[in-house]
Amino acid sequence: MNSLLFLLEKEFRQLLRNRQLLRTLIIAPVIQLILLPMAADYSVKNISIAVVDNDHSTFSRKLIAKITASGHFKLTGFTASYKEALSLVEQDKADLALQIPVDFERGLVRENSKKLYVAIDAIEGTKANLGGAYLSSIIKDFNDDIRLNWQSAPTAATFQSAPTIDDAPQISVAASNWYNPFMNYKLYMVPAILVTLVTAMAAMQSAFNIVQEKESGTIEQINVTPIKKHIFIIGKLIPFLVLGIVIFTLGLLVGWAFYGVAPTGNLLVLYGSLVVYLFAMLGLGLLVSTYSATQMQAMSLSFFFINIFNMMSGVFSSVDSMPAWAQAIVVTFPPSHFIKIMRMVVLKGSGFSDISYHLAAMAVIGLVLNTWAVLNYRKTS
Amino acid sequence: MKQLITFIRKEFLHVFRDRKTLLMLFGLPIAQIVLFGFALSNEIKDSKVVVADYSKDAVTRQLINKIAASKYFDLEQSLQSADQLQAAFKKGTIKMAIIFPQNFATDLIHTNKATVQVIADASDPNQATTITNYVTQIITDYNAGLANDAGQPMQILPELQMLYNPELRGAPNFVPGVMALVLMLVCTMMTSVAIVKEKELGTMEILLVSPFKTIYIIIAKLAPNLIISVVNLFIILILSSVFLDLPVKGSVLLLVFDSILFIMTSLSIGLLLSINAKTQQAAMMGSLMGMMLPTMLLTGFLFPIENMPLPMQFLSNIVPSRWYFIIIKKVMLKGLGFSSVWKETLILAGMCLSLFAISLRRFKIRLQ
Amino acid sequence: MQPTINDPGKQRSTRPVITAEKLTKKFGHFIAANELTFEVEKGEIFGFLGANGAGKTTAMRMLCGLLTPSSGKATIAGFDVYTETEKIKRRIGYMSQKFSLYDDLTVAENIRFYGGIYGMESKQIKIKTTELLQELQLQDEARTLVRELPLGWKQKLSFSVSLVHNPDIVFLDEPTGGVDPVTRRQFWDLIYHAADKGVTIFVTTHYMDEAEYCNRVSIMVDGVIAALDSPTRLKQQFAGNTMEDVFYELARNAKRKDD
């Protein structure tokens, strides 16, 4: 036990003395947390749309006006032919192309129905989804509007009154959004980004630290002493655990100061999960270090993992949309669990029992990784 | 010239002897393309939805069946009370709750109007909007059916066609993005760390004292990474077309040419980074923190550039990967030719040349 | 310069502190150390000579518990090198070629750390630190970062730190590389001092003049012990004036030279 205390004393002394490193480790995440959420806005606005109006009627003009007034769309092309509109999509100058056919207004009145043609650039799925959704909803509203205004006039074909909108049963949808009523994308992204920053620091630094000792030879000196393997490893874990907590706290403060993101849930739950998470990630870093002889190798290996974690843990795309096999793999990624926990606790105020599955998963992964690291670490080769 | 080749050979040996780093150099792009290509998707389906039916009539049953049959929803068992609802949301087991009030049927029959309540977990606003839209679509279709039956006029029927990526797979968006990201990061990190390592070891001084021209030293240092990256590029393209059904629709030659421009640009950035870094750790952290952030943010494949505040939009113009990303999308996914990408190619070429020249100069200056 | 220690023939204690019997280490097909057999007495200064690549460092690492032997037996301070490595580590000190002090800690902090790792109490450590600094005349440098010390001082400090917990044996792996002859001599003064107090010194080196300072010397060639005796007797045996002559005689036909 005493050895552990001496070990910790040395580790903290070294850490605090390394001003350049501390600055990078603390300032970089803070800057990123300030800048990233500004850019990381998935809410879809200003979708560019190119319109072909072959009808030039009151209806078509009204529809186009409604689309541009909606605030979701930006009219970037008003072309003479559908072909031209499509080429705008090709050139990335429009995300959608809408074609209003000839006889749109007349056809609606006479034949009771008329088609509209919309082509959507579906490379970026979210934009395509939402673009289609917004446009459909605007068209539907427009449809209801013109029906309402048309009520009373008799049709040309028959002299009876046209059926009114009141004649048919209609179901309406009352939609409400919970936990994020203002649909603020920052609330969704800031917790996740904070996790990625803490992750990068934890995994890379712990790997690097031990490999540095390998390269400088001080690790041999440690191996010759009677210090137990697991004490040595714990001695390496704890300083970075503390560092991780500091960075996380800084991040929370920045998130609150700049973006108004304040956890609705219990801070204890948050920090408790953080500790378990760091335990897992630092374990990964340690494991990587036991397999690396040089700093270059440690960097390569940890970068490999960090990149995969960043992309697949649900920060930039939802885990739920992944095929089953991919979700199975992602279950083994500690960041995916912690990101879920963060979002649940910060936005919904979830408690310990709600996050128990994720917490347990991280704990198990952490145990496996750390045990592996301890077993792999050989004082005697 | 012969000397240069000998030198390049030595550099290659350095890289190829380090198995673990080699694993990352090739393994990372491969793993990422395969994983992300198959796993990442923006399509939202199988969202867990819970229905509370307090009316239990023919209409609600029909609607519930439609919802259950839709590929967008995964119907969980029905809830009985409001508290259960909160708890289920908090636990994250459901994304949406649909509630049919008790007098749903009677309202519909007597007043021709009924309301169904839809509550979405808006933690992820986009997801909430999308699935709310899906439900609304189902209701709208149903309404259209009711209207038809009642002889309602004036129905506008929008026909939506998804171009280039009808199944809304994630691959077409992510693969080009990952290509740009990985090529850029690997090039800058590997180059900067390798050069700094030589500085640390002291062998760099030996090289500089030798009759070798500085530019040869630099070319030799950059050569292995250039070749590895080109090999990676081909591996990625082959993987995409074979496994991800994303063939290069346009000219492969054009794509390779632009890719090489991009790679050279990234290598030059790595060179620049290596000049000020004193230790390998600093070089690595510099590449990571300094390059990863702007590249991910401002390339445009993760976050749409047009959403960003104006200053950031300006900044994205000087990030090489942003232009490369556009080129890949146009040439690989849309099959366009040089006439469509000449502007971006020119920009990329300009960046490449100027960065290379600047880093060359600064490298020489540093050594003096 | 004459060593001030006595003729190794004189019995110092009944049991040898280091025993090795056919100690071997193979790396694949390569036999780094081949059936080494020898004994070291308490308080002896035992030198392990050889060209680079001859196997000295491998031999030492096996004795320290850093490398598991492929075959053969060895005991350190009576403990078996296969099964009781952790017990061995309590009784030995070690100084590696890279001096293994923490560059970014001060002199005092390094001493404190290693003292603590070996189980010393804070009070003991303080006393020991003062002693050590006085001995090395580094009192003014207690608060200096190790990276700012000149090489010679680092070496002396490393040596002293390896003794901080009063081990029975101290293993020194090429401890005097890269310093001037005066500094080297001062270093050896420290070694004598320790030996006088009863610490057994096991040192590897490729400086032939240092061989003269040892009680007994073993010369390794191609992984095998080619000769083992006191410097005086070796010079007689091989008809040489200096240890360098002896070594040259033995090693010139060696297959494994400098890597």
PDB file of C-alpha atoms in Angstrom, chain A residues 66-310:
ATOM      1  CA  LYS A  66     -45.352  28.897 -49.431  1.00  0.00           C
ATOM      2  CA  ILE A  67     -42.239  26.805 -49.872  1.00  0.00           C
ATOM      3  CA  THR A  68     -39.887  29.761 -49.836  1.00  0.00           C
ATOM      4  CA  ALA A  69     -41.684  31.361 -46.906  1.00  0.00           C
ATOM      5  CA  SER A  70     -41.391  28.254 -44.791  1.00  0.00           C
ATOM      6  CA  GLY A  71     -37.852  29.035 -43.643  1.00  0.00           C
ATOM      7  CA  HIS A  72     -36.644  25.519 -44.364  1.00  0.00           C
ATOM      8  CA  PHE A  73     -35.890  26.071 -47.985  1.00  0.00           C
ATOM      9  CA  LYS A  74     -33.783  28.365 -50.067  1.00  0.00           C
ATOM     10  CA  LEU A  75     -34.778  28.759 -53.678  1.00  0.00           C
ATOM     11  CA  THR A  76     -31.539  28.377 -55.606  1.00  0.00           C
ATOM     12  CA  GLY A  77     -32.885  27.757 -59.057  1.00  0.00           C
ATOM     13  CA  PHE A  78     -35.950  28.568 -61.081  1.00  0.00           C
ATOM     14  CA  THR A  79     -35.416  26.733 -64.297  1.00  0.00           C
ATOM     15  CA  ALA A  80     -37.291  26.273 -67.500  1.00  0.00           C
ATOM     16  CA  SER A  81     -36.977  22.531 -67.639  1.00  0.00           C
ATOM     17  CA  TYR A  82     -36.772  19.640 -65.233  1.00  0.00           C
ATOM     18  CA  LYS A  83     -33.551  18.607 -66.904  1.00  0.00           C
ATOM     19  CA  GLU A  84     -31.955  21.886 -65.953  1.00  0.00           C
ATOM     20  CA  ALA A  85     -33.205  21.553 -62.420  1.00  0.00           C
ATOM     21  CA  LEU A  86     -31.703  18.087 -62.179  1.00  0.00           C
ATOM     22  CA  SER A  87     -28.362  19.339 -63.401  1.00  0.00           C
ATOM     23  CA  LEU A  88     -28.413  21.859 -60.580  1.00  0.00           C
ATOM     24  CA  VAL A  89     -28.764  18.947 -58.191  1.00  0.00           C
ATOM     25  CA  GLU A  90     -25.860  17.286 -59.909  1.00  0.00           C
ATOM     26  CA  GLN A  91     -23.745  20.360 -59.432  1.00  0.00           C
ATOM     27  CA  ASP A  92     -24.514  20.445 -55.727  1.00  0.00           C
ATOM     28  CA  LYS A  93     -26.337  23.697 -56.277  1.00  0.00           C
ATOM     29  CA  ALA A  94     -29.658  22.242 -55.232  1.00  0.00           C
ATOM     30  CA  ASP A  95     -30.610  19.499 -52.814  1.00  0.00           C
ATOM     31  CA  LEU A  96     -34.094  19.026 -54.221  1.00  0.00           C
ATOM     32  CA  ALA A  97     -35.729  19.571 -57.558  1.00  0.00           C
ATOM     33  CA  LEU A  98     -39.487  20.148 -57.719  1.00  0.00           C
ATOM     34  CA  GLN A  99     -41.442  19.931 -60.902  1.00  0.00           C
ATOM     35  CA  ILE A 100     -44.916  21.396 -61.105  1.00  0.00           C
ATOM     36  CA  PRO A 101     -46.440  19.876 -64.222  1.00  0.00           C
ATOM     37  CA  VAL A 102     -48.468  21.591 -66.890  1.00  0.00           C
ATOM     38  CA  ASP A 103     -52.163  21.799 -66.017  1.00  0.00           C
ATOM     39  CA  PHE A 104     -51.479  21.488 -62.328  1.00  0.00           C
ATOM     40  CA  GLU A 105     -54.280  23.780 -61.253  1.00  0.00           C
ATOM     41  CA  ARG A 106     -56.731  22.689 -63.868  1.00  0.00           C
ATOM     42  CA  GLY A 107     -56.037  19.029 -63.298  1.00  0.00           C
ATOM     43  CA  LEU A 108     -56.616  19.382 -59.551  1.00  0.00           C
ATOM     44  CA  VAL A 109     -59.963  21.016 -60.073  1.00  0.00           C
ATOM     45  CA  ARG A 110     -61.168  18.758 -62.871  1.00  0.00           C
ATOM     46  CA  GLU A 111     -59.644  15.365 -62.197  1.00  0.00           C
ATOM     47  CA  ASN A 112     -59.498  15.613 -58.430  1.00  0.00           C
ATOM     48  CA  SER A 113     -55.894  14.674 -58.156  1.00  0.00           C
ATOM     49  CA  LYS A 114     -52.596  15.656 -59.679  1.00  0.00           C
ATOM     50  CA  LYS A 115     -49.036  14.524 -59.192  1.00  0.00           C
ATOM     51  CA  LEU A 116     -46.021  16.599 -58.282  1.00  0.00           C
ATOM     52  CA  TYR A 117     -42.518  15.373 -59.009  1.00  0.00           C
ATOM     53  CA  VAL A 118     -39.705  15.765 -56.535  1.00  0.00           C
ATOM     54  CA  ALA A 119     -36.142  14.518 -56.943  1.00  0.00           C
ATOM     55  CA  ILE A 120     -33.954  14.503 -53.838  1.00  0.00           C
ATOM     56  CA  ASP A 121     -30.186  14.226 -53.597  1.00  0.00           C
ATOM     57  CA  ALA A 122     -30.055  11.290 -51.232  1.00  0.00           C
ATOM     58  CA  ILE A 123     -26.327  11.101 -50.666  1.00  0.00           C
ATOM     59  CA  GLU A 124     -26.732  12.691 -47.307  1.00  0.00           C
ATOM     60  CA  GLY A 125     -29.490  10.670 -45.761  1.00  0.00           C
ATOM     61  CA  THR A 126     -30.532  13.015 -43.008  1.00  0.00           C
ATOM     62  CA  LYS A 127     -30.909  15.954 -45.317  1.00  0.00           C
ATOM     63  CA  ALA A 128     -32.821  13.834 -47.771  1.00  0.00           C
ATOM     64  CA  ASN A 129     -35.139  12.524 -45.087  1.00  0.00           C
ATOM     65  CA  LEU A 130     -35.853  15.862 -43.570  1.00  0.00           C
ATOM     66  CA  GLY A 131     -35.998  17.680 -46.885  1.00  0.00           C
ATOM     67  CA  GLY A 132     -38.589  15.226 -48.062  1.00  0.00           C
ATOM     68  CA  ALA A 133     -40.449  15.479 -44.772  1.00  0.00           C
ATOM     69  CA  TYR A 134     -40.600  19.264 -44.713  1.00  0.00           C
ATOM     70  CA  LEU A 135     -41.644  19.480 -48.345  1.00  0.00           C
ATOM     71  CA  SER A 136     -44.351  16.856 -47.885  1.00  0.00           C
ATOM     72  CA  SER A 137     -45.704  18.681 -44.904  1.00  0.00           C
ATOM     73  CA  ILE A 138     -45.755  22.026 -46.744  1.00  0.00           C
ATOM     74  CA  ILE A 139     -47.526  20.433 -49.688  1.00  0.00           C
ATOM     75  CA  LYS A 140     -50.075  18.847 -47.382  1.00  0.00           C
ATOM     76  CA  ASP A 141     -50.780  22.148 -45.656  1.00  0.00           C
ATOM     77  CA  PHE A 142     -51.144  23.782 -49.043  1.00  0.00           C
ATOM     78  CA  ASN A 143     -53.502  21.032 -50.082  1.00  0.00           C
ATOM     79  CA  ASP A 144     -55.706  21.590 -47.029  1.00  0.00           C
ATOM     80  CA  ASP A 145     -55.674  25.334 -47.652  1.00  0.00           C
ATOM     81  CA  ILE A 146     -56.870  25.147 -51.236  1.00  0.00           C
ATOM     82  CA  ARG A 147     -59.522  22.608 -50.366  1.00  0.00           C
ATOM     83  CA  LEU A 148     -60.893  24.851 -47.672  1.00  0.00           C
ATOM     84  CA  ASN A 149     -61.122  27.768 -50.078  1.00  0.00           C
ATOM     85  CA  TRP A 150     -62.770  25.711 -52.717  1.00  0.00           C
ATOM     86  CA  GLN A 151     -65.553  24.436 -50.523  1.00  0.00           C
ATOM     87  CA  SER A 152     -68.568  26.238 -51.530  1.00  0.00           C
ATOM     88  CA  ALA A 153     -68.243  26.598 -55.296  1.00  0.00           C
ATOM     89  CA  PRO A 154     -70.098  23.998 -57.342  1.00  0.00           C
ATOM     90  CA  THR A 155     -68.026  21.994 -59.788  1.00  0.00           C
ATOM     91  CA  ALA A 156     -68.327  22.443 -63.484  1.00  0.00           C
ATOM     92  CA  ALA A 157     -69.193  18.820 -64.052  1.00  0.00           C
ATOM     93  CA  THR A 158     -72.061  18.487 -61.677  1.00  0.00           C
ATOM     94  CA  PHE A 159     -74.385  21.026 -60.259  1.00  0.00           C
ATOM     95  CA  GLN A 160     -74.290  19.592 -56.869  1.00  0.00           C
ATOM     96  CA  SER A 161     -72.091  21.056 -54.205  1.00  0.00           C
ATOM     97  CA  ALA A 162     -68.685  19.503 -54.135  1.00  0.00           C
ATOM     98  CA  PRO A 163     -68.107  17.477 -51.064  1.00  0.00           C
ATOM     99  CA  THR A 164     -66.655  19.691 -48.416  1.00  0.00           C
ATOM    100  CA  ILE A 165     -63.711  19.070 -46.293  1.00  0.00           C
ATOM    101  CA  ASP A 166     -66.118  18.684 -43.402  1.00  0.00           C
ATOM    102  CA  ASP A 167     -67.768  15.738 -44.989  1.00  0.00           C
ATOM    103  CA  ALA A 168     -64.905  13.395 -44.558  1.00  0.00           C
ATOM    104  CA  PRO A 169     -63.563  12.251 -41.238  1.00  0.00           C
ATOM    105  CA  GLN A 170     -60.063  13.526 -40.666  1.00  0.00           C
ATOM    106  CA  ILE A 171     -57.612  12.557 -37.989  1.00  0.00           C
ATOM    107  CA  SER A 172     -55.152  15.150 -36.843  1.00  0.00           C
ATOM    108  CA  VAL A 173     -51.889  14.615 -35.075  1.00  0.00           C
ATOM    109  CA  ALA A 174     -51.004  16.552 -31.937  1.00  0.00           C
ATOM    110  CA  ALA A 175     -47.255  16.230 -31.724  1.00  0.00           C
ATOM    111  CA  SER A 176     -45.206  17.210 -28.732  1.00  0.00           C
ATOM    112  CA  ASN A 177     -41.507  16.982 -28.122  1.00  0.00           C
ATOM    113  CA  TRP A 178     -40.269  15.991 -24.741  1.00  0.00           C
ATOM    114  CA  TYR A 179     -36.902  16.667 -23.083  1.00  0.00           C
ATOM    115  CA  ASN A 180     -35.816  19.054 -25.775  1.00  0.00           C
ATOM    116  CA  PRO A 181     -38.849  21.138 -26.593  1.00  0.00           C
ATOM    117  CA  PHE A 182     -36.882  23.771 -28.477  1.00  0.00           C
ATOM    118  CA  MET A 183     -35.278  21.113 -30.626  1.00  0.00           C
ATOM    119  CA  ASN A 184     -31.916  22.483 -29.660  1.00  0.00           C
ATOM    120  CA  TYR A 185     -29.310  20.406 -31.409  1.00  0.00           C
ATOM    121  CA  LYS A 186     -26.606  21.634 -29.082  1.00  0.00           C
ATOM    122  CA  LEU A 187     -28.174  19.823 -26.163  1.00  0.00           C
ATOM    123  CA  TYR A 188     -27.788  16.637 -28.110  1.00  0.00           C
ATOM    124  CA  MET A 189     -24.287  17.216 -29.372  1.00  0.00           C
ATOM    125  CA  VAL A 190     -22.422  18.875 -26.504  1.00  0.00           C
ATOM    126  CA  PRO A 191     -22.554  15.883 -24.135  1.00  0.00           C
ATOM    127  CA  ALA A 192     -21.418  13.584 -26.901  1.00  0.00           C
ATOM    128  CA  ILE A 193     -18.563  15.826 -27.960  1.00  0.00           C
ATOM    129  CA  LEU A 194     -17.402  16.126 -24.378  1.00  0.00           C
ATOM    130  CA  VAL A 195     -17.177  12.363 -24.256  1.00  0.00           C
ATOM    131  CA  THR A 196     -15.073  12.148 -27.402  1.00  0.00           C
ATOM    132  CA  LEU A 197     -12.620  14.673 -26.013  1.00  0.00           C
ATOM    133  CA  VAL A 198     -12.229  12.916 -22.707  1.00  0.00           C
ATOM    134  CA  THR A 199     -11.873   9.644 -24.568  1.00  0.00           C
ATOM    135  CA  ALA A 200      -9.053  10.808 -26.774  1.00  0.00           C
ATOM    136  CA  MET A 201      -7.131  12.162 -23.845  1.00  0.00           C
ATOM    137  CA  ALA A 202      -7.579   9.136 -21.656  1.00  0.00           C
ATOM    138  CA  ALA A 203      -6.706   6.467 -24.137  1.00  0.00           C
ATOM    139  CA  MET A 204      -3.772   8.182 -25.776  1.00  0.00           C
ATOM    140  CA  GLN A 205      -2.087   9.647 -22.780  1.00  0.00           C
ATOM    141  CA  SER A 206      -2.089   6.539 -20.667  1.00  0.00           C
ATOM    142  CA  ALA A 207      -0.674   4.534 -23.565  1.00  0.00           C
ATOM    143  CA  PHE A 208       1.965   7.121 -24.276  1.00  0.00           C
ATOM    144  CA  ASN A 209       3.032   7.532 -20.679  1.00  0.00           C
ATOM    145  CA  ILE A 210       4.040   3.943 -20.158  1.00  0.00           C
ATOM    146  CA  VAL A 211       5.681   3.634 -23.555  1.00  0.00           C
ATOM    147  CA  GLN A 212       7.754   6.694 -22.738  1.00  0.00           C
ATOM    148  CA  GLU A 213       9.032   4.907 -19.668  1.00  0.00           C
ATOM    149  CA  LYS A 214       9.832   1.926 -21.838  1.00  0.00           C
ATOM    150  CA  GLU A 215      11.778   4.036 -24.293  1.00  0.00           C
ATOM    151  CA  SER A 216      13.700   5.913 -21.629  1.00  0.00           C
ATOM    152  CA  GLY A 217      14.555   2.783 -19.669  1.00  0.00           C
ATOM    153  CA  THR A 218      12.989   3.785 -16.367  1.00  0.00           C
ATOM    154  CA  ILE A 219      10.563   0.918 -16.682  1.00  0.00           C
ATOM    155  CA  GLU A 220      13.371  -1.534 -16.334  1.00  0.00           C
ATOM    156  CA  GLN A 221      14.273   0.085 -13.060  1.00  0.00           C
ATOM    157  CA  ILE A 222      10.695  -0.428 -11.899  1.00  0.00           C
ATOM    158  CA  ASN A 223      10.706  -4.035 -13.007  1.00  0.00           C
ATOM    159  CA  VAL A 224      13.714  -4.735 -10.863  1.00  0.00           C
ATOM    160  CA  THR A 225      12.036  -3.481  -7.729  1.00  0.00           C
ATOM    161  CA  PRO A 226       9.706  -5.644  -5.686  1.00  0.00           C
ATOM    162  CA  ILE A 227       6.726  -3.516  -6.731  1.00  0.00           C
ATOM    163  CA  LYS A 228       3.761  -5.647  -7.640  1.00  0.00           C
ATOM    164  CA  LYS A 229       2.423  -5.494 -11.191  1.00  0.00           C
ATOM    165  CA  HIS A 230      -1.078  -4.478 -10.245  1.00  0.00           C
ATOM    166  CA  ILE A 231       0.151  -1.752  -7.905  1.00  0.00           C
ATOM    167  CA  PHE A 232       2.227  -0.315 -10.708  1.00  0.00           C
ATOM    168  CA  ILE A 233      -0.741  -0.318 -13.041  1.00  0.00           C
ATOM    169  CA  ILE A 234      -3.066   1.235 -10.494  1.00  0.00           C
ATOM    170  CA  GLY A 235      -0.389   3.840  -9.900  1.00  0.00           C
ATOM    171  CA  LYS A 236      -0.556   4.690 -13.572  1.00  0.00           C
ATOM    172  CA  LEU A 237      -4.350   4.698 -13.720  1.00  0.00           C
ATOM    173  CA  ILE A 238      -5.088   7.070 -10.888  1.00  0.00           C
ATOM    174  CA  PRO A 239      -3.357  10.252 -12.110  1.00  0.00           C
ATOM    175  CA  PHE A 240      -5.103   9.988 -15.454  1.00  0.00           C
ATOM    176  CA  LEU A 241      -8.360   9.254 -13.759  1.00  0.00           C
ATOM    177  CA  VAL A 242      -7.993  12.499 -11.893  1.00  0.00           C
ATOM    178  CA  LEU A 243      -6.994  14.314 -15.064  1.00  0.00           C
ATOM    179  CA  GLY A 244     -10.019  12.910 -16.848  1.00  0.00           C
ATOM    180  CA  ILE A 245     -12.320  14.127 -14.115  1.00  0.00           C
ATOM    181  CA  VAL A 246     -10.760  17.578 -14.256  1.00  0.00           C
ATOM    182  CA  ILE A 247     -11.161  17.813 -18.012  1.00  0.00           C
ATOM    183  CA  PHE A 248     -14.712  16.564 -17.788  1.00  0.00           C
ATOM    184  CA  THR A 249     -15.588  19.136 -15.172  1.00  0.00           C
ATOM    185  CA  LEU A 250     -14.032  21.888 -17.237  1.00  0.00           C
ATOM    186  CA  GLY A 251     -16.027  20.621 -20.169  1.00  0.00           C
ATOM    187  CA  LEU A 252     -19.274  20.698 -18.227  1.00  0.00           C
ATOM    188  CA  LEU A 253     -18.587  24.270 -17.196  1.00  0.00           C
ATOM    189  CA  VAL A 254     -17.800  25.288 -20.750  1.00  0.00           C
ATOM    190  CA  GLY A 255     -20.916  23.531 -21.999  1.00  0.00           C
ATOM    191  CA  TRP A 256     -22.989  25.407 -19.466  1.00  0.00           C
ATOM    192  CA  ALA A 257     -21.330  28.781 -19.992  1.00  0.00           C
ATOM    193  CA  PHE A 258     -21.358  28.775 -23.756  1.00  0.00           C
ATOM    194  CA  TYR A 259     -24.292  26.622 -24.662  1.00  0.00           C
ATOM    195  CA  GLY A 260     -26.526  26.570 -21.655  1.00  0.00           C
ATOM    196  CA  VAL A 261     -26.266  22.823 -21.361  1.00  0.00           C
ATOM    197  CA  ALA A 262     -26.939  21.988 -17.755  1.00  0.00           C
ATOM    198  CA  PRO A 263     -27.492  18.435 -16.574  1.00  0.00           C
ATOM    199  CA  THR A 264     -31.078  17.782 -15.586  1.00  0.00           C
ATOM    200  CA  GLY A 265     -30.076  14.673 -13.780  1.00  0.00           C
ATOM    201  CA  ASN A 266     -28.070  13.876 -10.750  1.00  0.00           C
ATOM    202  CA  LEU A 267     -24.399  14.926 -10.827  1.00  0.00           C
ATOM    203  CA  LEU A 268     -23.532  11.908  -8.748  1.00  0.00           C
ATOM    204  CA  VAL A 269     -24.867   9.639 -11.447  1.00  0.00           C
ATOM    205  CA  LEU A 270     -22.861  11.541 -14.010  1.00  0.00           C
ATOM    206  CA  TYR A 271     -19.581  11.439 -12.157  1.00  0.00           C
ATOM    207  CA  GLY A 272     -20.068   7.875 -11.084  1.00  0.00           C
ATOM    208  CA  SER A 273     -20.491   6.874 -14.710  1.00  0.00           C
ATOM    209  CA  LEU A 274     -17.477   8.986 -15.639  1.00  0.00           C
ATOM    210  CA  VAL A 275     -15.255   7.077 -13.248  1.00  0.00           C
ATOM    211  CA  VAL A 276     -16.386   3.738 -14.602  1.00  0.00           C
ATOM    212  CA  TYR A 277     -15.905   5.020 -18.124  1.00  0.00           C
ATOM    213  CA  LEU A 278     -12.407   6.311 -17.460  1.00  0.00           C
ATOM    214  CA  PHE A 279     -11.580   3.018 -15.836  1.00  0.00           C
ATOM    215  CA  ALA A 280     -12.449   1.281 -19.098  1.00  0.00           C
ATOM    216  CA  MET A 281     -10.731   3.744 -21.426  1.00  0.00           C
ATOM    217  CA  LEU A 282      -7.560   3.984 -19.380  1.00  0.00           C
ATOM    218  CA  GLY A 283      -7.526   0.210 -19.314  1.00  0.00           C
ATOM    219  CA  LEU A 284      -7.509   0.290 -23.080  1.00  0.00           C
ATOM    220  CA  GLY A 285      -4.627   2.744 -23.083  1.00  0.00           C
ATOM    221  CA  LEU A 286      -2.669   0.563 -20.691  1.00  0.00           C
ATOM    222  CA  LEU A 287      -3.360  -2.481 -22.782  1.00  0.00           C
ATOM    223  CA  VAL A 288      -2.136  -0.695 -25.888  1.00  0.00           C
ATOM    224  CA  SER A 289       1.025   0.304 -24.052  1.00  0.00           C
ATOM    225  CA  THR A 290       1.797  -3.276 -23.131  1.00  0.00           C
ATOM    226  CA  TYR A 291       1.755  -4.123 -26.802  1.00  0.00           C
ATOM    227  CA  SER A 292       3.828  -1.160 -27.952  1.00  0.00           C
ATOM    228  CA  ALA A 293       7.570  -0.819 -27.852  1.00  0.00           C
ATOM    229  CA  THR A 294       7.817   2.644 -29.332  1.00  0.00           C
ATOM    230  CA  GLN A 295       5.822   5.823 -29.088  1.00  0.00           C
ATOM    231  CA  MET A 296       5.033   5.567 -32.769  1.00  0.00           C
ATOM    232  CA  GLN A 297       3.391   2.217 -32.237  1.00  0.00           C
ATOM    233  CA  ALA A 298       1.443   3.416 -29.235  1.00  0.00           C
ATOM    234  CA  MET A 299       0.212   6.333 -31.265  1.00  0.00           C
ATOM    235  CA  SER A 300      -0.787   4.180 -34.203  1.00  0.00           C
ATOM    236  CA  LEU A 301      -2.686   1.675 -32.116  1.00  0.00           C
ATOM    237  CA  SER A 302      -4.533   4.194 -29.988  1.00  0.00           C
ATOM    238  CA  PHE A 303      -5.381   6.327 -32.985  1.00  0.00           C
ATOM    239  CA  PHE A 304      -6.857   3.260 -34.623  1.00  0.00           C
ATOM    240  CA  PHE A 305      -9.219   2.696 -31.742  1.00  0.00           C
ATOM    241  CA  ILE A 306     -10.072   6.311 -31.141  1.00  0.00           C
ATOM    242  CA  ASN A 307     -11.063   6.896 -34.724  1.00  0.00           C
ATOM    243  CA  ILE A 308     -13.330   3.893 -34.792  1.00  0.00           C
ATOM    244  CA  PHE A 309     -14.867   4.847 -31.476  1.00  0.00           C
ATOM    245  CA  ASN A 310     -15.471   8.381 -32.628  1.00  0.00           C
TER     246      ASN A 310
END
